[in-house]
Tab-separated table of C-alpha atoms in Angstrom:
chain	number	residue	atom	x	y	z
A	1	UNK	CA	18.018	-29.273	-29.447
A	2	UNK	CA	16.935	-29.377	-25.798
A	3	UNK	CA	13.425	-28.632	-24.528
A	4	UNK	CA	11.650	-27.282	-21.467
A	5	UNK	CA	8.733	-29.510	-20.514
A	6	UNK	CA	5.683	-28.612	-18.441
A	7	UNK	CA	3.719	-31.480	-16.921
A	8	UNK	CA	0.192	-31.340	-15.520
A	9	UNK	CA	0.611	-32.530	-11.906
A	10	UNK	CA	-2.984	-33.759	-11.738
A	11	UNK	CA	-2.336	-36.398	-14.398
A	12	UNK	CA	1.364	-36.522	-15.278
A	13	UNK	CA	0.536	-35.596	-18.877
A	14	UNK	CA	2.842	-33.244	-20.786
A	15	UNK	CA	1.004	-29.982	-21.451
A	16	UNK	CA	3.788	-27.966	-23.052
A	17	UNK	CA	7.196	-28.599	-24.587
A	18	UNK	CA	9.195	-25.638	-25.867
A	19	UNK	CA	12.746	-25.353	-27.230
A	20	UNK	CA	15.282	-24.146	-24.702
A	21	UNK	CA	17.189	-20.989	-25.553
A	22	UNK	CA	20.557	-21.456	-27.202
A	23	UNK	CA	23.631	-19.517	-26.049
A	24	UNK	CA	23.170	-17.235	-29.060
A	25	UNK	CA	19.545	-16.560	-28.133
A	26	UNK	CA	20.507	-15.758	-24.537
A	27	UNK	CA	23.035	-13.236	-25.811
A	28	UNK	CA	20.495	-11.725	-28.202
A	29	UNK	CA	17.993	-11.312	-25.353
A	30	UNK	CA	20.550	-9.418	-23.289
A	31	UNK	CA	21.471	-7.346	-26.360
A	32	UNK	CA	17.847	-6.203	-26.579
A	33	UNK	CA	17.718	-5.491	-22.843
A	34	UNK	CA	20.823	-3.307	-23.076
A	35	UNK	CA	19.520	-1.459	-26.144
A	36	UNK	CA	16.192	-0.841	-24.413
A	37	UNK	CA	17.928	0.410	-21.263
A	38	UNK	CA	19.568	3.291	-23.112
A	39	UNK	CA	16.174	4.886	-23.731
A	40	UNK	CA	14.153	3.464	-20.815
A	41	UNK	CA	16.516	4.913	-18.199
A	42	UNK	CA	15.805	8.443	-19.478
A	43	UNK	CA	12.004	8.117	-19.343
A	44	UNK	CA	10.063	9.891	-16.634
A	45	UNK	CA	8.459	8.097	-13.724
A	46	UNK	CA	5.083	8.912	-15.221
A	47	UNK	CA	5.992	7.306	-18.548
A	48	UNK	CA	7.152	4.164	-16.765
A	49	UNK	CA	4.020	4.188	-14.615
A	50	UNK	CA	1.807	4.340	-17.715
A	51	UNK	CA	3.355	1.081	-18.933
A	52	UNK	CA	2.965	-0.651	-15.564
A	53	UNK	CA	-0.637	0.500	-15.214
A	54	UNK	CA	-1.440	-0.843	-18.681
A	55	UNK	CA	0.176	-4.160	-17.751
A	56	UNK	CA	-1.877	-4.333	-14.555
A	57	UNK	CA	-5.115	-3.531	-16.365
A	58	UNK	CA	-4.467	-6.258	-18.926
A	59	UNK	CA	-3.855	-8.826	-16.190
A	60	UNK	CA	-7.064	-7.896	-14.363
A	61	UNK	CA	-9.000	-8.208	-17.631
A	62	UNK	CA	-7.456	-11.584	-18.533
A	63	UNK	CA	-7.229	-13.146	-15.093
A	64	UNK	CA	-8.849	-16.464	-16.027
A	65	UNK	CA	-6.732	-17.016	-19.124
A	66	UNK	CA	-3.483	-16.173	-17.346
A	67	UNK	CA	-4.412	-18.061	-14.195
A	68	UNK	CA	-5.172	-21.248	-16.088
A	69	UNK	CA	-1.578	-21.456	-17.332
A	70	UNK	CA	-0.420	-21.652	-13.711
A	71	UNK	CA	-3.055	-24.205	-12.850
A	72	UNK	CA	-2.125	-26.550	-15.680
A	73	UNK	CA	1.658	-26.240	-15.232
A	74	UNK	CA	2.037	-26.410	-11.441
A	75	UNK	CA	-1.362	-27.372	-10.049
A	76	UNK	CA	-2.408	-24.206	-8.243
A	77	UNK	CA	-6.191	-24.193	-7.611
A	78	UNK	CA	-7.926	-21.733	-9.931
A	79	UNK	CA	-9.226	-19.643	-7.048
A	80	UNK	CA	-5.627	-19.103	-5.958
A	81	UNK	CA	-4.381	-18.624	-9.536
A	82	UNK	CA	-6.838	-15.774	-10.090
A	83	UNK	CA	-5.759	-14.246	-6.809
A	84	UNK	CA	-2.097	-14.471	-7.772
A	85	UNK	CA	-2.608	-12.769	-11.133
A	86	UNK	CA	-4.483	-9.931	-9.437
A	87	UNK	CA	-1.819	-9.648	-6.743
A	88	UNK	CA	0.883	-9.427	-9.408
A	89	UNK	CA	-1.111	-6.620	-11.018
A	90	UNK	CA	-1.297	-4.917	-7.614
A	91	UNK	CA	2.512	-4.916	-7.401
A	92	UNK	CA	2.658	-3.166	-10.776
A	93	UNK	CA	0.042	-0.642	-9.649
A	94	UNK	CA	1.762	-0.027	-6.329
A	95	UNK	CA	5.135	0.799	-7.839
A	96	UNK	CA	3.548	2.850	-10.607
A	97	UNK	CA	2.048	4.991	-7.851
A	98	UNK	CA	4.904	5.122	-5.334
A	99	UNK	CA	8.228	4.586	-7.128
A	100	UNK	CA	8.958	8.270	-7.593
A	101	UNK	CA	8.485	8.992	-3.889
A	102	UNK	CA	10.556	5.955	-2.853
A	103	UNK	CA	13.419	7.114	-5.096
A	104	UNK	CA	13.239	10.818	-4.354
A	105	UNK	CA	16.667	12.437	-3.888
A	106	UNK	CA	17.769	12.595	-0.255
A	107	UNK	CA	19.403	15.827	0.891
A	108	UNK	CA	22.280	15.354	3.358
A	109	UNK	CA	24.017	18.290	5.019
A	110	UNK	CA	27.783	18.593	4.512
A	111	UNK	CA	30.450	21.186	3.759
A	112	UNK	CA	29.001	21.623	0.263
A	113	UNK	CA	26.621	24.221	-1.069
A	114	UNK	CA	24.418	21.261	-1.864
A	115	UNK	CA	24.878	17.565	-1.174
A	116	UNK	CA	22.431	14.780	-1.764
A	117	UNK	CA	21.951	11.178	-2.841
A	118	UNK	CA	20.068	10.393	-6.031
A	119	UNK	CA	18.899	6.930	-7.033
A	120	UNK	CA	19.784	5.974	-10.599
A	121	UNK	CA	19.126	2.799	-12.613
A	122	UNK	CA	21.905	0.257	-13.109
A	123	UNK	CA	20.999	-1.482	-16.378
A	124	UNK	CA	19.635	-4.915	-17.281
A	125	UNK	CA	18.726	-6.960	-14.181
A	126	UNK	CA	18.416	-10.746	-14.266
A	127	UNK	CA	15.622	-12.451	-12.328
A	128	UNK	CA	16.018	-16.187	-11.678
A	129	UNK	CA	12.660	-17.427	-10.420
A	130	UNK	CA	10.969	-20.619	-9.123
A	131	UNK	CA	7.779	-22.403	-10.122
A	132	UNK	CA	5.606	-22.048	-7.019
A	133	UNK	CA	4.248	-18.516	-7.575
A	134	UNK	CA	5.116	-17.787	-11.222
A	135	UNK	CA	3.243	-14.496	-11.681
A	136	UNK	CA	3.626	-12.972	-8.242
A	137	UNK	CA	7.365	-13.604	-7.997
A	138	UNK	CA	7.896	-12.248	-11.513
A	139	UNK	CA	6.237	-8.952	-10.631
A	140	UNK	CA	7.806	-8.774	-7.195
A	141	UNK	CA	11.061	-8.748	-9.151
A	142	UNK	CA	10.216	-6.669	-12.206
A	143	UNK	CA	7.791	-3.980	-11.016
A	144	UNK	CA	10.302	-2.129	-8.785
A	145	UNK	CA	13.216	-2.784	-11.154
A	146	UNK	CA	11.354	-1.359	-14.157
A	147	UNK	CA	10.036	1.661	-12.274
A	148	UNK	CA	13.615	2.420	-11.176
A	149	UNK	CA	14.575	2.619	-14.866
A	150	UNK	CA	16.227	-0.765	-15.232
A	151	UNK	CA	15.315	-3.363	-17.846
A	152	UNK	CA	14.517	-6.957	-16.883
A	153	UNK	CA	15.503	-10.380	-18.165
A	154	UNK	CA	13.484	-13.151	-16.512
A	155	UNK	CA	14.807	-16.704	-16.403
A	156	UNK	CA	11.863	-18.650	-15.025
A	157	UNK	CA	11.851	-22.208	-13.728
A	158	UNK	CA	12.086	-24.697	-16.620
A	159	UNK	CA	8.916	-26.472	-15.433
A	160	UNK	CA	6.692	-23.412	-16.080
A	161	UNK	CA	7.642	-22.248	-19.601
A	162	UNK	CA	4.046	-21.359	-20.439
A	163	UNK	CA	3.886	-19.024	-17.455
A	164	UNK	CA	7.123	-17.358	-18.549
A	165	UNK	CA	5.774	-16.833	-22.053
A	166	UNK	CA	2.444	-15.567	-20.724
A	167	UNK	CA	4.104	-12.996	-18.456
A	168	UNK	CA	6.310	-11.685	-21.259
A	169	UNK	CA	3.250	-11.720	-23.498
A	170	UNK	CA	1.466	-9.276	-21.215
A	171	UNK	CA	4.115	-6.634	-21.945
A	172	UNK	CA	3.845	-7.329	-25.672
A	173	UNK	CA	0.047	-7.131	-25.548
A	174	UNK	CA	0.033	-3.622	-24.082
A	175	UNK	CA	2.683	-2.304	-26.458
A	176	UNK	CA	5.429	-1.847	-23.863
A	177	UNK	CA	8.747	-0.605	-25.280
A	178	UNK	CA	10.487	-3.647	-26.817
A	179	UNK	CA	13.192	-5.154	-24.661
A	180	UNK	CA	12.279	-3.641	-21.279
A	181	UNK	CA	10.976	-7.017	-20.065
A	182	UNK	CA	11.871	-10.343	-21.654
A	183	UNK	CA	11.632	-14.003	-20.753
A	184	UNK	CA	14.580	-16.200	-21.638
A	185	UNK	CA	13.484	-19.847	-21.774
A	186	UNK	CA	16.805	-21.323	-20.733
A	187	UNK	CA	17.820	-24.520	-19.007
A	188	UNK	CA	19.032	-24.008	-15.461
A	189	UNK	CA	22.770	-24.582	-16.117
A	190	UNK	CA	22.699	-21.917	-18.841
A	191	UNK	CA	21.826	-19.195	-16.336
A	192	UNK	CA	25.566	-18.884	-15.646
A	193	UNK	CA	26.078	-17.414	-19.114
A	194	UNK	CA	23.525	-14.717	-18.386
A	195	UNK	CA	24.970	-13.909	-14.954
A	196	UNK	CA	28.466	-13.547	-16.392
A	197	UNK	CA	27.367	-11.379	-19.321
A	198	UNK	CA	28.886	-7.930	-18.654
A	199	UNK	CA	25.622	-6.182	-19.557
A	200	UNK	CA	23.746	-7.860	-16.675
A	201	UNK	CA	24.278	-5.583	-13.673
A	202	UNK	CA	22.622	-7.525	-10.839
A	203	UNK	CA	20.697	-10.706	-10.071
A	204	UNK	CA	17.520	-11.386	-8.118
A	205	UNK	CA	17.126	-15.045	-7.153
A	206	UNK	CA	14.238	-16.815	-5.457
A	207	UNK	CA	14.523	-20.539	-4.837
A	208	UNK	CA	16.405	-23.161	-2.878
A	209	UNK	CA	19.394	-22.438	-0.690
A	210	UNK	CA	21.517	-24.736	-2.869
A	211	UNK	CA	20.543	-22.832	-6.014
A	212	UNK	CA	20.991	-19.497	-4.262
A	213	UNK	CA	24.484	-20.456	-3.157
A	214	UNK	CA	25.473	-21.261	-6.740
A	215	UNK	CA	23.942	-18.092	-8.185
A	216	UNK	CA	25.476	-15.896	-5.481
A	217	UNK	CA	28.935	-17.395	-5.948
A	218	UNK	CA	28.874	-16.865	-9.722
A	219	UNK	CA	27.602	-13.297	-9.316
A	220	UNK	CA	30.196	-12.576	-6.628
A	221	UNK	CA	32.968	-13.767	-8.934
A	222	UNK	CA	31.760	-11.111	-11.411
A	223	UNK	CA	31.397	-8.458	-8.648
A	224	UNK	CA	27.640	-8.193	-9.142
A	225	UNK	CA	25.072	-7.582	-6.404
A	226	UNK	CA	22.389	-10.142	-5.656
A	227	UNK	CA	19.177	-10.387	-3.694
A	228	UNK	CA	18.407	-13.906	-2.464
A	229	UNK	CA	15.059	-15.123	-1.161
A	230	UNK	CA	15.616	-18.735	-0.204
A	231	UNK	CA	13.922	-21.416	1.858
A	232	UNK	CA	12.277	-21.144	5.220
A	233	UNK	CA	11.100	-23.286	8.120
A	234	UNK	CA	8.889	-20.600	9.545
A	235	UNK	CA	7.879	-20.906	13.185
A	236	UNK	CA	4.363	-20.106	14.349
A	237	UNK	CA	4.259	-19.609	18.122
A	238	UNK	CA	0.900	-20.059	19.866
A	239	UNK	CA	0.892	-19.024	23.528
A	240	UNK	CA	-1.682	-19.886	26.163
A	241	UNK	CA	-3.339	-16.452	26.036
A	242	UNK	CA	-3.983	-16.632	22.259
A	243	UNK	CA	-7.393	-16.657	20.609
A	244	UNK	CA	-7.172	-20.334	19.698
A	245	UNK	CA	-10.110	-20.424	17.299
A	246	UNK	CA	-8.766	-17.516	15.272
A	247	UNK	CA	-5.253	-18.961	15.418
A	248	UNK	CA	-6.435	-22.349	14.166
A	249	UNK	CA	-8.367	-20.756	11.296
A	250	UNK	CA	-5.363	-18.750	10.112
A	251	UNK	CA	-2.719	-21.431	10.704
A	252	UNK	CA	-4.708	-24.011	8.728
A	253	UNK	CA	-5.013	-21.573	5.824
A	254	UNK	CA	-1.337	-20.604	5.998
A	255	UNK	CA	-0.259	-24.245	5.924
A	256	UNK	CA	-2.273	-25.254	2.841
A	257	UNK	CA	-2.087	-22.234	0.499
A	258	UNK	CA	-0.596	-23.473	-2.775
A	259	UNK	CA	-0.795	-27.013	-1.349
A	260	UNK	CA	1.714	-25.892	1.275
A	261	UNK	CA	4.311	-25.074	-1.374
A	262	UNK	CA	5.220	-21.672	-0.008
A	263	UNK	CA	8.402	-20.380	1.591
A	264	UNK	CA	6.483	-18.251	4.123
A	265	UNK	CA	3.896	-20.831	5.203
A	266	UNK	CA	3.634	-21.696	8.901
A	267	UNK	CA	5.842	-24.793	8.961
A	268	UNK	CA	6.636	-25.363	12.656
A	269	UNK	CA	3.648	-24.729	14.905
A	270	UNK	CA	5.068	-24.298	18.405
A	271	UNK	CA	2.316	-24.430	21.015
A	272	UNK	CA	2.512	-23.647	24.729
A	273	UNK	CA	1.706	-26.866	26.547
A	274	UNK	CA	-1.456	-25.794	28.430
A	275	UNK	CA	-3.284	-25.209	25.113
A	276	UNK	CA	-1.469	-27.780	22.964
A	277	UNK	CA	-4.166	-30.459	22.877
A	278	UNK	CA	-6.964	-27.976	22.270
A	279	UNK	CA	-5.152	-26.369	19.342
A	280	UNK	CA	-4.328	-29.770	17.823
A	281	UNK	CA	-8.020	-30.675	18.009
A	282	UNK	CA	-9.018	-27.408	16.327
A	283	UNK	CA	-6.379	-27.831	13.612
A	284	UNK	CA	-7.353	-31.438	12.939
A	285	UNK	CA	-10.986	-30.434	12.399
A	286	UNK	CA	-10.068	-27.665	9.960
A	287	UNK	CA	-7.403	-29.549	8.052
A	288	UNK	CA	-9.509	-32.694	7.830
A	289	UNK	CA	-12.390	-30.789	6.216
A	290	UNK	CA	-10.332	-29.409	3.336
A	291	UNK	CA	-11.155	-30.527	-0.202
A	292	UNK	CA	-8.212	-32.033	-2.105
A	293	UNK	CA	-8.794	-32.427	-5.818
A	294	UNK	CA	-8.616	-31.118	-9.365
A	295	UNK	CA	-7.300	-27.534	-9.244
A	296	UNK	CA	-9.562	-26.602	-12.158
A	297	UNK	CA	-12.589	-27.159	-9.942
A	298	UNK	CA	-13.482	-24.048	-7.943
A	299	UNK	CA	-14.495	-26.264	-5.013
A	300	UNK	CA	-10.924	-27.543	-4.645
A	301	UNK	CA	-8.950	-26.044	-1.763
A	302	UNK	CA	-5.779	-28.122	-2.042
A	303	UNK	CA	-4.286	-29.155	-5.378
A	304	UNK	CA	-1.461	-31.558	-6.174
A	305	UNK	CA	2.236	-31.278	-5.443
A	306	UNK	CA	3.950	-29.771	-8.479
A	307	UNK	CA	6.259	-32.712	-9.295
A	308	UNK	CA	6.642	-36.357	-8.403
A	309	UNK	CA	10.155	-35.905	-6.965
A	310	UNK	CA	8.899	-33.142	-4.671
A	311	UNK	CA	6.079	-35.378	-3.429
A	312	UNK	CA	8.501	-38.251	-2.835
A	313	UNK	CA	10.736	-36.037	-0.719
A	314	UNK	CA	7.777	-34.714	1.270
A	315	UNK	CA	6.593	-38.241	1.995
A	316	UNK	CA	10.110	-39.207	3.088
A	317	UNK	CA	10.102	-36.346	5.593
A	318	UNK	CA	6.757	-37.512	6.985
A	319	UNK	CA	7.591	-41.227	7.194
A	320	UNK	CA	11.033	-40.683	8.696
A	321	UNK	CA	9.585	-38.337	11.299
A	322	UNK	CA	6.880	-40.852	12.233
A	323	UNK	CA	9.512	-43.587	12.446
A	324	UNK	CA	11.461	-41.340	14.822
A	325	UNK	CA	8.469	-40.964	17.143
A	326	UNK	CA	6.126	-38.324	15.717
A	327	UNK	CA	2.395	-39.080	15.747
A	328	UNK	CA	0.459	-38.826	12.494
A	329	UNK	CA	-2.954	-37.446	13.466
A	330	UNK	CA	-4.154	-36.930	9.901
A	331	UNK	CA	-3.039	-37.980	6.404
A	332	UNK	CA	0.468	-39.256	5.846
A	333	UNK	CA	-0.344	-41.902	3.235
A	334	UNK	CA	0.387	-41.716	-0.487
A	335	UNK	CA	-2.929	-41.873	-2.375
A	336	UNK	CA	-3.670	-44.161	-5.289
A	337	UNK	CA	-4.535	-42.772	-8.698
A	338	UNK	CA	-3.093	-40.359	-11.211
A	339	UNK	CA	-1.237	-37.206	-10.387
A	340	UNK	CA	0.979	-36.144	-7.515
A	341	UNK	CA	-1.567	-35.454	-4.814
A	342	UNK	CA	-0.640	-35.615	-1.148
A	343	UNK	CA	-3.162	-35.660	1.681
A	344	UNK	CA	-3.353	-32.837	4.163
A	345	UNK	CA	-1.236	-34.169	7.019
A	346	UNK	CA	-0.953	-33.271	10.701
A	347	UNK	CA	2.012	-34.430	12.781
A	348	UNK	CA	2.351	-33.959	16.538
A	349	UNK	CA	5.103	-34.883	18.972
A	350	UNK	CA	7.677	-33.602	16.497
A	351	UNK	CA	11.171	-33.061	17.903
A	352	UNK	CA	13.831	-30.654	16.599
A	353	UNK	CA	15.992	-33.448	15.156
A	354	UNK	CA	13.223	-34.944	12.984
A	355	UNK	CA	13.210	-34.268	9.216
A	356	UNK	CA	9.779	-32.588	9.364
A	357	UNK	CA	11.292	-29.977	11.669
A	358	UNK	CA	14.956	-29.873	10.643
A	359	UNK	CA	14.208	-29.552	6.900
A	360	UNK	CA	11.866	-27.293	4.991
A	361	UNK	CA	8.573	-29.107	4.296
A	362	UNK	CA	7.117	-28.018	0.961
A	363	UNK	CA	3.627	-29.442	1.000
A	364	UNK	CA	0.379	-29.619	3.046
A	365	UNK	CA	2.040	-30.981	6.191
A	366	UNK	CA	1.398	-29.248	9.512
A	367	UNK	CA	4.026	-29.927	12.165
A	368	UNK	CA	3.100	-29.283	15.814
A	369	UNK	CA	5.625	-29.057	18.635
A	370	UNK	CA	4.969	-28.516	22.329
A	371	UNK	CA	6.775	-25.885	24.425
A	372	UNK	CA	6.721	-25.571	28.208
A	373	UNK	CA	6.449	-21.786	28.201
A	374	UNK	CA	7.001	-18.659	26.075
A	375	UNK	CA	10.754	-18.711	26.647
A	376	UNK	CA	11.139	-22.300	25.464
A	377	UNK	CA	8.818	-21.575	22.499
A	378	UNK	CA	11.110	-18.738	21.476
A	379	UNK	CA	14.151	-20.999	21.765
A	380	UNK	CA	12.493	-23.615	19.535
A	381	UNK	CA	11.519	-20.941	17.014
A	382	UNK	CA	15.109	-19.774	16.706
A	383	UNK	CA	16.536	-23.304	16.564
A	384	UNK	CA	16.803	-23.353	12.776
A	385	UNK	CA	19.338	-22.376	10.122
A	386	UNK	CA	16.571	-20.406	8.387
A	387	UNK	CA	15.262	-16.923	9.111
A	388	UNK	CA	12.614	-15.958	6.591
A	389	UNK	CA	9.409	-15.217	8.505
A	390	UNK	CA	7.617	-16.044	11.746
A	391	UNK	CA	4.299	-15.502	13.487
A	392	UNK	CA	3.197	-15.173	17.105
A	393	UNK	CA	-0.259	-15.648	18.609
A	394	UNK	CA	-0.644	-13.849	21.932
A	395	UNK	CA	-1.535	-10.334	23.076
A	396	UNK	CA	-0.414	-7.618	20.673
A	397	UNK	CA	1.898	-6.044	23.254
A	398	UNK	CA	3.526	-9.341	24.161
A	399	UNK	CA	3.852	-10.346	20.509
A	400	UNK	CA	5.618	-7.114	19.582
A	401	UNK	CA	8.036	-7.577	22.478
A	402	UNK	CA	8.797	-11.150	21.350
A	403	UNK	CA	9.365	-10.058	17.743
A	404	UNK	CA	12.603	-8.344	18.771
A	405	UNK	CA	13.949	-11.718	19.888
A	406	UNK	CA	12.949	-13.735	16.813
A	407	UNK	CA	15.659	-14.167	14.182
A	408	UNK	CA	13.601	-13.657	11.019
A	409	UNK	CA	13.189	-10.983	8.385
A	410	UNK	CA	9.443	-10.697	8.957
A	411	UNK	CA	7.258	-11.259	12.039
A	412	UNK	CA	3.463	-11.235	12.077
A	413	UNK	CA	1.527	-10.895	15.320
A	414	UNK	CA	-1.972	-12.449	15.343
A	415	UNK	CA	-2.242	-12.828	11.590
A	416	UNK	CA	-1.103	-14.706	8.518
A	417	UNK	CA	2.423	-14.216	7.196
A	418	UNK	CA	2.113	-12.799	3.687
A	419	UNK	CA	3.947	-10.679	1.157
A	420	UNK	CA	2.588	-7.216	0.444
A	421	UNK	CA	3.848	-4.710	-2.165
A	422	UNK	CA	3.775	-1.976	0.498
A	423	UNK	CA	6.042	-3.784	2.969
A	424	UNK	CA	9.599	-5.134	2.620
A	425	UNK	CA	10.189	-8.868	2.839
A	426	UNK	CA	13.270	-11.033	2.878
A	427	UNK	CA	15.307	-13.308	5.077
A	428	UNK	CA	18.420	-13.678	7.178
A	429	UNK	CA	20.749	-16.621	7.813
A	430	UNK	CA	20.235	-19.384	5.223
A	431	UNK	CA	16.984	-17.789	4.050
A	432	UNK	CA	18.949	-15.228	2.061
A	433	UNK	CA	19.681	-11.519	2.120
A	434	UNK	CA	18.423	-8.275	0.691
A	435	UNK	CA	14.835	-7.082	0.621
A	436	UNK	CA	12.047	-7.078	-1.917
A	437	UNK	CA	8.915	-4.936	-2.065
A	438	UNK	CA	8.104	-1.704	-0.275
A	439	UNK	CA	10.513	1.229	-0.335
A	440	UNK	CA	13.421	-1.051	0.582
A	441	UNK	CA	12.921	-3.372	-2.390
A	442	UNK	CA	13.104	-0.687	-5.071
A	443	UNK	CA	16.429	0.554	-3.667
A	444	UNK	CA	18.169	-2.818	-4.040
A	445	UNK	CA	18.968	-2.389	-7.741
A	446	UNK	CA	19.858	1.280	-8.052
A	447	UNK	CA	23.007	3.364	-7.867
A	448	UNK	CA	22.769	5.445	-4.693
A	449	UNK	CA	24.882	8.199	-6.178
A	450	UNK	CA	26.260	10.876	-3.873
A	451	UNK	CA	26.416	14.352	-5.431
A	452	UNK	CA	28.495	17.145	-3.845
A	453	UNK	CA	28.204	20.673	-5.189
A	454	UNK	CA	30.464	23.311	-3.746
A	455	UNK	CA	32.440	24.605	-2.180
A	456	UNK	CA	30.212	26.268	0.394
A	457	UNK	CA	30.878	30.020	0.496
A	458	UNK	CA	30.471	32.509	3.274
């Protein structure tokens, strides 16, 4: 028998060890999802909304209990864990309120008496999810899928089995119809069985580009649609006319949320040369004042890296970049002691060919690059195989004009890049394809069925 093991990243101690699902158990889970779909697809939007609202209410009421599972399995500070649970509940509430309008039939004129498109559920949908935002990413996947009338099978990251069980437990606790949402605690290689099962109609994957490539190729071989949200090396452009104090406040926060382990964090800070030194000084002051420590302590602002191998890779990116000529203004040294903590780090003089720029940095490492002017800043921003999100600090009018020339699925002007249930998010290039959230996200896993009634008379 194989097991999924969760390790507390503050100490390295094992906090949970659960048996991995067998092939027979994976099949049985999908059996239940298919059985549940036959009745769930015929429910009204209001009936589905009642379930999602009950789920959201339960999460709000049990935010500390649910949040602590995240904190102990992947090191998210409790203040952020509570926020994530509440944000996941918000996604459920949003789709409970707006799904019917987002999926309203669309009348299209033709030679028929009546012609329109209606949006119908597909069946069981598989979500393959990562460890870094266990609750939010689960509900970003399941809330729109469930409200569209699909059922959901969630294969979470093997390092957060307690989170997977807790999320599924929320549906059980509120008496949701059995089988509409299930967690399958499977090892990563066994996800192929689920993808190839003929009852699974589509796959939503969030994770690395390597993992996304594998999932997409398996799904494509079975002629099944996928949505991929993969890595990012998000540029943050700061021009000379920006409000530097506000920019520094927001960029520092963006870089250290979840200890920097976020796909949409500001990873390459590209600063117009006349204000480069001033912004570096402002960033150094803010980053240097952050409290790194036990994520269970409400005073902690930056927790540990989730795993030792992830910390090792992050440190490699920093040390290789410094060896290539980058300047380490802050941090950059592995600390002594238990756990997989990494200091908040600030690198300047980073060039496009250095690992800290060329690769995705998944940790509290701020990378600053200088640009001669707005045009060269834009060229640096687009010099990446990724295209997830970006931000620009300048006048609103100028920022909106620049957004049209940035190759990314999401651009924020004078603010923090974030995901919001009301707005679609997703990437281009090696950051993936498809959209989640908003009206676009709920239409990813539906049958846009054309109906023609005729012939037109008269």
